[in-house]
mmCIF file of C-alpha atoms in Angstrom:
data_model
loop_
_atom_site.group_PDB
_atom_site.id
_atom_site.type_symbol
_atom_site.label_atom_id
_atom_site.label_comp_id
_atom_site.label_asym_id
_atom_site.label_seq_id
_atom_site.Cartn_x
_atom_site.Cartn_y
_atom_site.Cartn_z
ATOM 1 C CA MET T 267 -153.770 101.091 299.560
ATOM 2 C CA LYS T 268 -153.091 100.022 303.148
ATOM 3 C CA ASN T 269 -150.209 102.494 303.323
ATOM 4 C CA CYS T 270 -152.407 105.336 301.956
ATOM 5 C CA LEU T 271 -155.066 104.639 304.540
ATOM 6 C CA LYS T 272 -152.450 104.484 307.272
ATOM 7 C CA ARG T 273 -151.047 107.812 306.264
ATOM 8 C CA ALA T 274 -154.475 109.401 306.117
ATOM 9 C CA ALA T 275 -155.274 108.043 309.598
ATOM 10 C CA TYR T 276 -152.009 109.498 310.950
ATOM 11 C CA ALA T 277 -152.903 112.902 309.545
ATOM 12 C CA ALA T 278 -156.447 112.830 311.040
ATOM 13 C CA VAL T 279 -155.228 111.837 314.493
ATOM 14 C CA PHE T 280 -152.529 114.439 314.537
ATOM 15 C CA ALA T 281 -154.998 117.113 313.458
ATOM 16 C CA ALA T 282 -157.436 116.132 316.205
ATOM 17 C CA LEU T 283 -154.824 115.960 318.974
ATOM 18 C CA SER T 284 -152.873 119.105 318.109
ATOM 19 C CA GLY T 285 -155.452 121.310 316.472
ATOM 20 C CA THR T 286 -153.167 121.417 313.391
ATOM 21 C CA ASN T 287 -154.778 122.947 310.307
ATOM 22 C CA LEU T 288 -153.890 120.413 307.641
ATOM 23 C CA ALA T 289 -154.135 123.050 304.933
ATOM 24 C CA SER T 290 -151.329 125.063 306.558
ATOM 25 C CA ALA T 291 -149.007 122.019 307.169
ATOM 26 C CA GLN T 292 -145.650 122.233 305.444
ATOM 27 C CA GLU T 293 -145.571 119.811 302.493
ATOM 28 C CA MET T 294 -142.078 118.874 301.270
ATOM 29 C CA LYS T 295 -141.604 117.610 297.733
ATOM 30 C CA LEU T 296 -139.415 114.564 297.141
ATOM 31 C CA ALA T 297 -138.048 114.306 293.585
ATOM 32 C CA ASP T 298 -137.322 110.813 292.273
ATOM 33 C CA PHE T 299 -136.355 109.743 288.787
ATOM 34 C CA LEU T 300 -137.117 106.059 289.466
ATOM 35 C CA PRO T 301 -140.296 104.521 288.065
ATOM 36 C CA PRO T 302 -143.462 104.566 290.147
ATOM 37 C CA GLN T 303 -143.289 100.776 290.559
ATOM 38 C CA HIS T 304 -139.842 100.759 292.059
ATOM 39 C CA ALA T 305 -139.659 99.247 295.514
ATOM 40 C CA TYR T 306 -138.308 102.458 297.025
ATOM 41 C CA GLN T 307 -141.696 104.189 296.482
ATOM 42 C CA GLU T 308 -143.453 102.302 299.208
ATOM 43 C CA GLN T 309 -140.694 100.664 301.232
ATOM 44 C CA VAL T 310 -138.365 103.696 301.535
ATOM 45 C CA TYR T 311 -140.196 106.938 300.634
ATOM 46 C CA GLY T 312 -143.502 105.763 302.045
ATOM 47 C CA VAL T 313 -141.901 104.836 305.294
ATOM 48 C CA LEU T 314 -140.001 108.120 305.402
ATOM 49 C CA ALA T 315 -143.220 110.030 304.909
ATOM 50 C CA GLU T 316 -145.049 108.178 307.639
ATOM 51 C CA LYS T 317 -142.218 108.635 310.168
ATOM 52 C CA VAL T 318 -141.874 112.351 309.414
ATOM 53 C CA ALA T 319 -145.660 112.892 309.779
ATOM 54 C CA GLU T 320 -145.665 110.959 313.025
ATOM 55 C CA ALA T 321 -142.627 112.720 314.501
ATOM 56 C CA THR T 322 -143.852 116.256 313.632
ATOM 57 C CA GLY T 323 -147.501 115.689 314.646
ATOM 58 C CA GLY T 324 -148.479 116.191 310.955
ATOM 59 C CA ASP T 325 -146.865 119.678 310.774
ATOM 60 C CA VAL T 326 -144.486 118.441 308.072
ATOM 61 C CA THR T 327 -145.550 116.033 305.295
ATOM 62 C CA ILE T 328 -143.794 114.641 302.260
ATOM 63 C CA LYS T 329 -145.209 114.156 298.861
ATOM 64 C CA VAL T 330 -143.294 111.972 296.410
ATOM 65 C CA PHE T 331 -142.967 112.817 292.721
ATOM 66 C CA PRO T 332 -141.739 109.591 291.053
ATOM 67 C CA GLY T 333 -140.788 108.920 287.439
ATOM 68 C CA GLY T 334 -138.984 112.230 286.995
ATOM 69 C CA ALA T 335 -142.133 114.273 287.424
ATOM 70 C CA LEU T 336 -140.014 117.194 288.655
ATOM 71 C CA GLY T 337 -137.388 116.688 285.967
ATOM 72 C CA GLY T 338 -136.350 113.226 284.886
ATOM 73 C CA ASN T 339 -132.613 113.614 284.123
ATOM 74 C CA PRO T 340 -130.837 111.623 286.887
ATOM 75 C CA VAL T 341 -127.823 113.855 286.667
ATOM 76 C CA GLU T 342 -129.911 116.918 287.683
ATOM 77 C CA GLN T 343 -131.419 115.493 290.818
ATOM 78 C CA TYR T 344 -128.754 116.953 293.183
ATOM 79 C CA ASP T 345 -129.530 120.373 291.746
ATOM 80 C CA ARG T 346 -133.239 119.820 292.343
ATOM 81 C CA ALA T 347 -132.433 119.829 296.108
ATOM 82 C CA LEU T 348 -129.687 122.361 295.907
ATOM 83 C CA ASN T 349 -131.899 125.003 294.171
ATOM 84 C CA GLY T 350 -135.184 124.159 296.049
ATOM 85 C CA VAL T 351 -137.083 122.752 293.100
ATOM 86 C CA ALA T 352 -137.775 119.943 295.632
ATOM 87 C CA GLU T 353 -137.041 119.992 299.330
ATOM 88 C CA ILE T 354 -135.684 116.403 299.062
ATOM 89 C CA ALA T 355 -134.223 114.553 296.054
ATOM 90 C CA PHE T 356 -132.975 111.045 295.494
ATOM 91 C CA SER T 357 -129.811 110.574 293.505
ATOM 92 C CA LEU T 358 -126.485 108.795 293.176
ATOM 93 C CA GLN T 359 -123.282 110.685 293.961
ATOM 94 C CA GLY T 360 -121.795 109.029 290.871
ATOM 95 C CA TYR T 361 -123.992 111.128 288.607
ATOM 96 C CA THR T 362 -122.212 114.267 289.827
ATOM 97 C CA ALA T 363 -118.851 112.675 290.553
ATOM 98 C CA SER T 364 -116.872 115.918 290.678
ATOM 99 C CA LYS T 365 -118.818 117.029 293.801
ATOM 100 C CA PHE T 366 -118.202 113.765 295.722
ATOM 101 C CA PRO T 367 -114.631 112.471 295.037
ATOM 102 C CA MET T 368 -114.189 111.235 298.687
ATOM 103 C CA THR T 369 -117.649 109.594 298.992
ATOM 104 C CA LEU T 370 -116.945 107.735 295.731
ATOM 105 C CA MET T 371 -113.926 105.975 297.156
ATOM 106 C CA VAL T 372 -116.539 103.494 298.386
ATOM 107 C CA GLU T 373 -116.916 102.403 294.766
ATOM 108 C CA LEU T 374 -113.335 101.141 294.497
ATOM 109 C CA PRO T 375 -113.244 97.367 293.928
ATOM 110 C CA GLY T 376 -112.906 95.370 297.144
ATOM 111 C CA VAL T 377 -112.701 98.369 299.514
ATOM 112 C CA VAL T 378 -116.030 97.537 301.089
ATOM 113 C CA ASN T 379 -118.595 94.816 300.579
ATOM 114 C CA GLU T 380 -122.326 94.981 300.206
ATOM 115 C CA GLN T 381 -122.964 94.030 303.826
ATOM 116 C CA ASN T 382 -120.767 96.665 305.464
ATOM 117 C CA ALA T 383 -120.669 99.579 303.024
ATOM 118 C CA THR T 384 -123.505 101.666 304.329
ATOM 119 C CA ASP T 385 -122.326 101.501 307.950
ATOM 120 C CA ALA T 386 -118.736 102.121 306.888
ATOM 121 C CA LEU T 387 -119.706 105.319 305.203
ATOM 122 C CA TRP T 388 -121.642 106.630 308.236
ATOM 123 C CA ASP T 389 -119.008 105.496 310.671
ATOM 124 C CA ASN T 390 -116.442 107.554 308.735
ATOM 125 C CA PHE T 391 -118.675 110.455 307.806
ATOM 126 C CA GLU T 392 -116.137 112.929 309.257
ATOM 127 C CA TYR T 393 -113.963 112.327 306.191
ATOM 128 C CA ILE T 394 -116.712 113.253 303.710
ATOM 129 C CA LYS T 395 -118.864 115.783 305.503
ATOM 130 C CA ASP T 396 -117.463 118.755 303.590
ATOM 131 C CA GLU T 397 -118.903 117.352 300.338
ATOM 132 C CA TYR T 398 -122.443 117.975 301.704
ATOM 133 C CA LYS T 399 -122.122 121.569 302.838
ATOM 134 C CA ARG T 400 -124.333 122.944 300.157
ATOM 135 C CA VAL T 401 -127.180 120.614 300.993
ATOM 136 C CA HIS T 402 -128.303 118.715 303.990
ATOM 137 C CA LEU T 403 -127.580 115.043 303.814
ATOM 138 C CA LEU T 404 -130.719 113.283 304.886
ATOM 139 C CA SER T 405 -129.864 109.670 304.078
ATOM 140 C CA LEU T 406 -126.879 107.789 302.712
ATOM 141 C CA TRP T 407 -126.726 104.090 301.686
ATOM 142 C CA THR T 408 -125.235 101.751 299.143
ATOM 143 C CA ASN T 409 -126.475 99.143 296.666
ATOM 144 C CA GLY T 410 -125.335 95.481 296.350
ATOM 145 C CA GLU T 411 -122.201 94.481 294.601
ATOM 146 C CA ASN T 412 -122.517 95.446 290.988
ATOM 147 C CA VAL T 413 -122.613 92.605 288.494
ATOM 148 C CA LEU T 414 -122.159 92.526 284.718
ATOM 149 C CA TYR T 415 -125.278 92.046 282.535
ATOM 150 C CA THR T 416 -124.387 91.178 278.947
ATOM 151 C CA ARG T 417 -126.705 91.181 275.981
ATOM 152 C CA ASP T 418 -125.533 88.043 274.066
ATOM 153 C CA LYS T 419 -121.935 87.196 275.092
ATOM 154 C CA ALA T 420 -121.205 85.060 278.056
ATOM 155 C CA VAL T 421 -118.377 86.489 280.174
ATOM 156 C CA ARG T 422 -116.573 83.608 281.920
ATOM 157 C CA SER T 423 -113.032 85.022 281.979
ATOM 158 C CA LEU T 424 -111.263 88.370 281.810
ATOM 159 C CA ALA T 425 -110.483 87.871 278.112
ATOM 160 C CA ASP T 426 -114.215 87.770 277.340
ATOM 161 C CA VAL T 427 -114.632 91.371 278.411
ATOM 162 C CA LYS T 428 -112.166 92.757 275.831
ATOM 163 C CA GLY T 429 -113.770 95.344 273.575
ATOM 164 C CA LEU T 430 -117.307 95.151 275.125
ATOM 165 C CA LYS T 431 -119.158 98.400 275.387
ATOM 166 C CA ILE T 432 -120.362 98.570 278.944
ATOM 167 C CA ARG T 433 -122.589 101.229 280.573
ATOM 168 C CA VAL T 434 -121.178 102.236 283.974
ATOM 169 C CA PRO T 435 -122.743 104.277 286.832
ATOM 170 C CA SER T 436 -119.703 106.477 287.448
ATOM 171 C CA LYS T 437 -116.165 107.475 286.536
ATOM 172 C CA ASN T 438 -114.574 105.047 289.088
ATOM 173 C CA ALA T 439 -116.658 102.116 287.858
ATOM 174 C CA GLY T 440 -115.525 103.078 284.324
ATOM 175 C CA LEU T 441 -111.885 102.777 285.392
ATOM 176 C CA VAL T 442 -112.647 99.252 286.618
ATOM 177 C CA VAL T 443 -114.226 98.295 283.325
ATOM 178 C CA GLU T 444 -111.256 99.845 281.477
ATOM 179 C CA SER T 445 -108.870 97.701 283.608
ATOM 180 C CA TRP T 446 -110.730 94.611 282.475
ATOM 181 C CA GLY T 447 -110.360 95.626 278.807
ATOM 182 C CA GLY T 448 -113.895 96.868 278.275
ATOM 183 C CA VAL T 449 -115.071 100.162 276.937
ATOM 184 C CA PRO T 450 -116.990 102.151 279.564
ATOM 185 C CA LEU T 451 -119.929 104.350 278.455
ATOM 186 C CA SER T 452 -122.101 106.807 280.377
ATOM 187 C CA MET T 453 -125.805 106.740 279.572
ATOM 188 C CA PRO T 454 -128.982 107.945 281.331
ATOM 189 C CA MET T 455 -130.865 105.177 283.014
ATOM 190 C CA PRO T 456 -134.074 105.500 280.830
ATOM 191 C CA GLU T 457 -132.020 104.863 277.673
ATOM 192 C CA ILE T 458 -130.220 101.657 278.841
ATOM 193 C CA TYR T 459 -133.023 99.121 278.048
ATOM 194 C CA ASN T 460 -133.305 100.075 274.399
ATOM 195 C CA ALA T 461 -129.510 100.489 274.017
ATOM 196 C CA LEU T 462 -129.040 96.960 275.412
ATOM 197 C CA GLN T 463 -131.979 95.542 273.312
ATOM 198 C CA THR T 464 -130.573 96.990 270.092
ATOM 199 C CA GLY T 465 -126.892 96.283 270.674
ATOM 200 C CA VAL T 466 -125.800 99.888 271.042
ATOM 201 C CA ILE T 467 -124.123 98.625 274.173
ATOM 202 C CA ASP T 468 -123.032 95.082 275.070
ATOM 203 C CA GLY T 469 -123.474 95.210 278.747
ATOM 204 C CA VAL T 470 -124.341 97.076 281.973
ATOM 205 C CA LEU T 471 -122.539 97.210 285.315
ATOM 206 C CA ILE T 472 -125.231 97.410 287.960
ATOM 207 C CA ASP T 473 -126.572 95.318 290.878
ATOM 208 C CA SER T 474 -129.057 92.569 290.160
ATOM 209 C CA THR T 475 -132.145 94.607 291.206
ATOM 210 C CA ALA T 476 -131.993 95.747 287.609
ATOM 211 C CA THR T 477 -133.468 92.370 286.581
ATOM 212 C CA TYR T 478 -136.920 93.623 287.581
ATOM 213 C CA ALA T 479 -136.545 97.313 288.430
ATOM 214 C CA PHE T 480 -135.365 98.119 284.962
ATOM 215 C CA ARG T 481 -136.301 94.827 283.211
ATOM 216 C CA PHE T 482 -132.782 94.091 282.146
ATOM 217 C CA GLY T 483 -133.566 90.393 282.450
ATOM 218 C CA GLU T 484 -135.587 90.801 279.276
ATOM 219 C CA VAL T 485 -132.688 92.118 277.181
ATOM 220 C CA ALA T 486 -129.605 90.598 278.709
ATOM 221 C CA LYS T 487 -129.066 86.880 278.378
ATOM 222 C CA TYR T 488 -126.122 86.648 280.778
ATOM 223 C CA VAL T 489 -125.045 87.981 284.167
ATOM 224 C CA THR T 490 -121.491 87.536 285.446
ATOM 225 C CA ALA T 491 -120.745 87.840 289.140
ATOM 226 C CA GLY T 492 -118.030 86.988 291.650
ATOM 227 C CA MET T 493 -115.326 89.599 290.888
ATOM 228 C CA ASN T 494 -114.667 92.807 292.801
ATOM 229 C CA ALA T 495 -116.584 95.266 290.660
ATOM 230 C CA SER T 496 -117.962 98.370 292.391
ATOM 231 C CA ILE T 497 -120.522 99.400 294.898
ATOM 232 C CA SER T 498 -122.559 102.587 294.347
ATOM 233 C CA PRO T 499 -123.534 105.125 297.067
ATOM 234 C CA PHE T 500 -127.097 106.526 297.021
ATOM 235 C CA ALA T 501 -128.415 109.584 298.853
ATOM 236 C CA LEU T 502 -131.468 111.553 299.775
ATOM 237 C CA PHE T 503 -130.355 115.229 299.588
ATOM 238 C CA MET T 504 -132.305 117.902 301.403
ATOM 239 C CA ASN T 505 -132.426 121.572 300.521
ATOM 240 C CA ARG T 506 -130.348 123.346 303.111
ATOM 241 C CA ASP T 507 -132.759 126.204 303.709
ATOM 242 C CA ALA T 508 -135.781 123.865 304.004
ATOM 243 C CA TYR T 509 -133.842 121.992 306.699
ATOM 244 C CA ARG T 510 -132.827 125.221 308.496
ATOM 245 C CA ASP T 511 -136.436 126.398 308.442
ATOM 246 C CA LEU T 512 -137.434 123.459 310.641
ATOM 247 C CA THR T 513 -137.664 123.799 314.444
ATOM 248 C CA ASP T 514 -134.826 122.319 316.466
ATOM 249 C CA GLU T 515 -137.116 119.424 317.407
ATOM 250 C CA GLN T 516 -138.043 118.849 313.766
ATOM 251 C CA GLN T 517 -134.403 118.892 312.647
ATOM 252 C CA ALA T 518 -133.534 116.347 315.282
ATOM 253 C CA ALA T 519 -136.396 114.182 314.084
ATOM 254 C CA PHE T 520 -135.230 114.422 310.505
ATOM 255 C CA ASP T 521 -131.711 113.491 311.408
ATOM 256 C CA GLU T 522 -132.756 110.469 313.354
ATOM 257 C CA ILE T 523 -135.277 109.310 310.753
ATOM 258 C CA GLY T 524 -132.775 109.960 307.905
ATOM 259 C CA ARG T 525 -130.184 107.603 309.403
ATOM 260 C CA GLU T 526 -132.883 105.043 310.063
ATOM 261 C CA ILE T 527 -134.001 105.272 306.432
ATOM 262 C CA SER T 528 -130.389 104.696 305.331
ATOM 263 C CA THR T 529 -130.444 101.284 307.017
ATOM 264 C CA ILE T 530 -133.971 100.511 305.706
ATOM 265 C CA ALA T 531 -133.087 101.498 302.128
ATOM 266 C CA ASN T 532 -129.928 99.367 302.202
ATOM 267 C CA LYS T 533 -131.968 96.384 303.452
ATOM 268 C CA VAL T 534 -134.548 96.929 300.707
ATOM 269 C CA GLN T 535 -131.724 97.079 298.190
ATOM 270 C CA LEU T 536 -130.015 93.870 299.325
ATOM 271 C CA GLU T 537 -133.319 91.965 299.482
ATOM 272 C CA GLY T 538 -133.888 93.194 295.937
ATOM 273 C CA VAL T 539 -130.473 91.919 294.900
ATOM 274 C CA ALA T 540 -131.287 88.404 296.088
ATOM 275 C CA TYR T 541 -134.720 88.524 294.394
ATOM 276 C CA GLY T 542 -133.191 89.919 291.205
ATOM 277 C CA ARG T 543 -130.655 87.123 291.063
ATOM 278 C CA LYS T 544 -133.286 84.400 291.536
ATOM 279 C CA LEU T 545 -135.590 86.034 289.007
ATOM 280 C CA PHE T 546 -132.836 86.171 286.394
ATOM 281 C CA ILE T 547 -131.880 82.510 286.948
ATOM 282 C CA ASP T 548 -135.453 81.517 286.626
ATOM 283 C CA MET T 549 -136.042 83.276 283.302
ATOM 284 C CA GLU T 550 -135.951 80.923 280.321
ATOM 285 C CA ASP T 551 -132.693 80.964 278.341
ATOM 286 C CA ASN T 552 -130.874 83.238 280.771
ATOM 287 C CA GLU T 553 -127.690 82.188 282.458
ATOM 288 C CA TRP T 554 -126.168 83.426 285.737
ATOM 289 C CA ILE T 555 -122.380 82.921 285.684
ATOM 290 C CA ASP T 556 -120.580 82.810 289.074
ATOM 291 C CA LEU T 557 -116.943 83.056 288.190
ATOM 292 C CA SER T 558 -114.540 80.399 289.396
ATOM 293 C CA PRO T 559 -112.021 81.538 292.087
ATOM 294 C CA GLU T 560 -109.330 81.512 289.460
ATOM 295 C CA ALA T 561 -111.311 83.652 287.066
ATOM 296 C CA ALA T 562 -112.366 86.039 289.771
ATOM 297 C CA ALA T 563 -108.786 86.509 290.855
ATOM 298 C CA GLU T 564 -107.796 87.429 287.265
ATOM 299 C CA PHE T 565 -110.434 90.199 287.289
ATOM 300 C CA ASN T 566 -109.364 91.423 290.708
ATOM 301 C CA ALA T 567 -105.691 91.515 289.836
ATOM 302 C CA ALA T 568 -106.466 93.568 286.749
ATOM 303 C CA SER T 569 -108.464 96.159 288.759
ATOM 304 C CA ALA T 570 -106.157 96.390 291.712
ATOM 305 C CA GLN T 571 -104.165 99.278 290.275
ATOM 306 C CA VAL T 572 -107.343 101.290 289.991
ATOM 307 C CA ILE T 573 -107.431 101.803 293.754
ATOM 308 C CA GLU T 574 -103.962 103.183 293.944
ATOM 309 C CA ASP T 575 -104.414 105.409 290.869
ATOM 310 C CA VAL T 576 -107.643 106.963 292.216
ATOM 311 C CA VAL T 577 -106.290 107.386 295.695
ATOM 312 C CA SER T 578 -103.068 108.952 294.526
ATOM 313 C CA GLU T 579 -104.892 111.427 292.215
ATOM 314 C CA ALA T 580 -107.098 112.458 295.067
ATOM 315 C CA GLU T 581 -104.181 112.902 297.474
ATOM 316 C CA ALA T 582 -102.519 115.083 294.851
ATOM 317 C CA LYS T 583 -105.569 117.356 295.041
ATOM 318 C CA GLY T 584 -105.176 117.638 298.795
ATOM 319 C CA LEU T 585 -107.829 115.102 299.814
ATOM 320 C CA ASN T 586 -107.220 112.693 302.694
ATOM 321 C CA ALA T 587 -108.149 109.792 300.501
ATOM 322 C CA ARG T 588 -105.661 107.181 301.683
ATOM 323 C CA ALA T 589 -106.676 107.474 305.338
ATOM 324 C CA PHE T 590 -110.367 107.340 304.359
ATOM 325 C CA VAL T 591 -109.946 104.166 302.244
ATOM 326 C CA ALA T 592 -107.941 102.563 305.040
ATOM 327 C CA ALA T 593 -110.746 103.444 307.464
ATOM 328 C CA LEU T 594 -113.389 102.001 305.183
ATOM 329 C CA GLN T 595 -111.374 98.755 304.945
ATOM 330 C CA GLU T 596 -111.138 98.315 308.715
#
């Protein structure tokens, strides 16, 4: 409620100072498939909307459509921005992996960590900029290190993963699960809760915000952490024409705010990771398993070849993947 009042106050002040007719202000739609209660709604999109309204004197505003109101399929969010269904759309590059082979190098196990991944991507954006030519990249950040939620089997060693059906966020994460002996599966986010509850899948590879954001703590008894798994990149894509229609000053404001939102969103994600871990541990009958150094080393040795395989495949397609991965690791 406070944020709503604050945004209304901003709009009123800007209208009074600049003579702006609020009815004629440009309203941009932000498409989001995440539920309305997700932390991003207030702490990321709300902040973005306030900063844009302030920077443009109320000439540009943002209205968020959560819960898939503009089309709920997560795989289609990039196209929402590309085709102008929404001026801005939130998505994961892993959902449309063929468009972002270089960006998704950040997923490879152990290449980055959850503390440096967002800055590493921005610091090396020159390597991946061509993947965003059809849209304008507004914000780019990463989640926490993905952990393994399992329905009813405790995973304490590599051998425990063998044969488990595990939902993964992307192709590269699937290769990691395969290297562990698991069976990777792709599945839309809204279907995972029921699939885990009914045993259609045995586990999910995702960061620990899923304990509360998607209520996986209710349907998974165990979480295993401590191995190099994967880190997922997230983005706010902006329709290219909508960006080009802005004035030079507005474009500059969006670019500055977009980078700032990247840092804010990553901070929100990592705070959520810590909260999700604590929440899961505090839930009755649940067990959080931190692998022993020996067990973690076993996982990491198994997945080490994935890095070389993915990089070599990308290099064969003419991508400068080896240099990019080396830069991310610096």
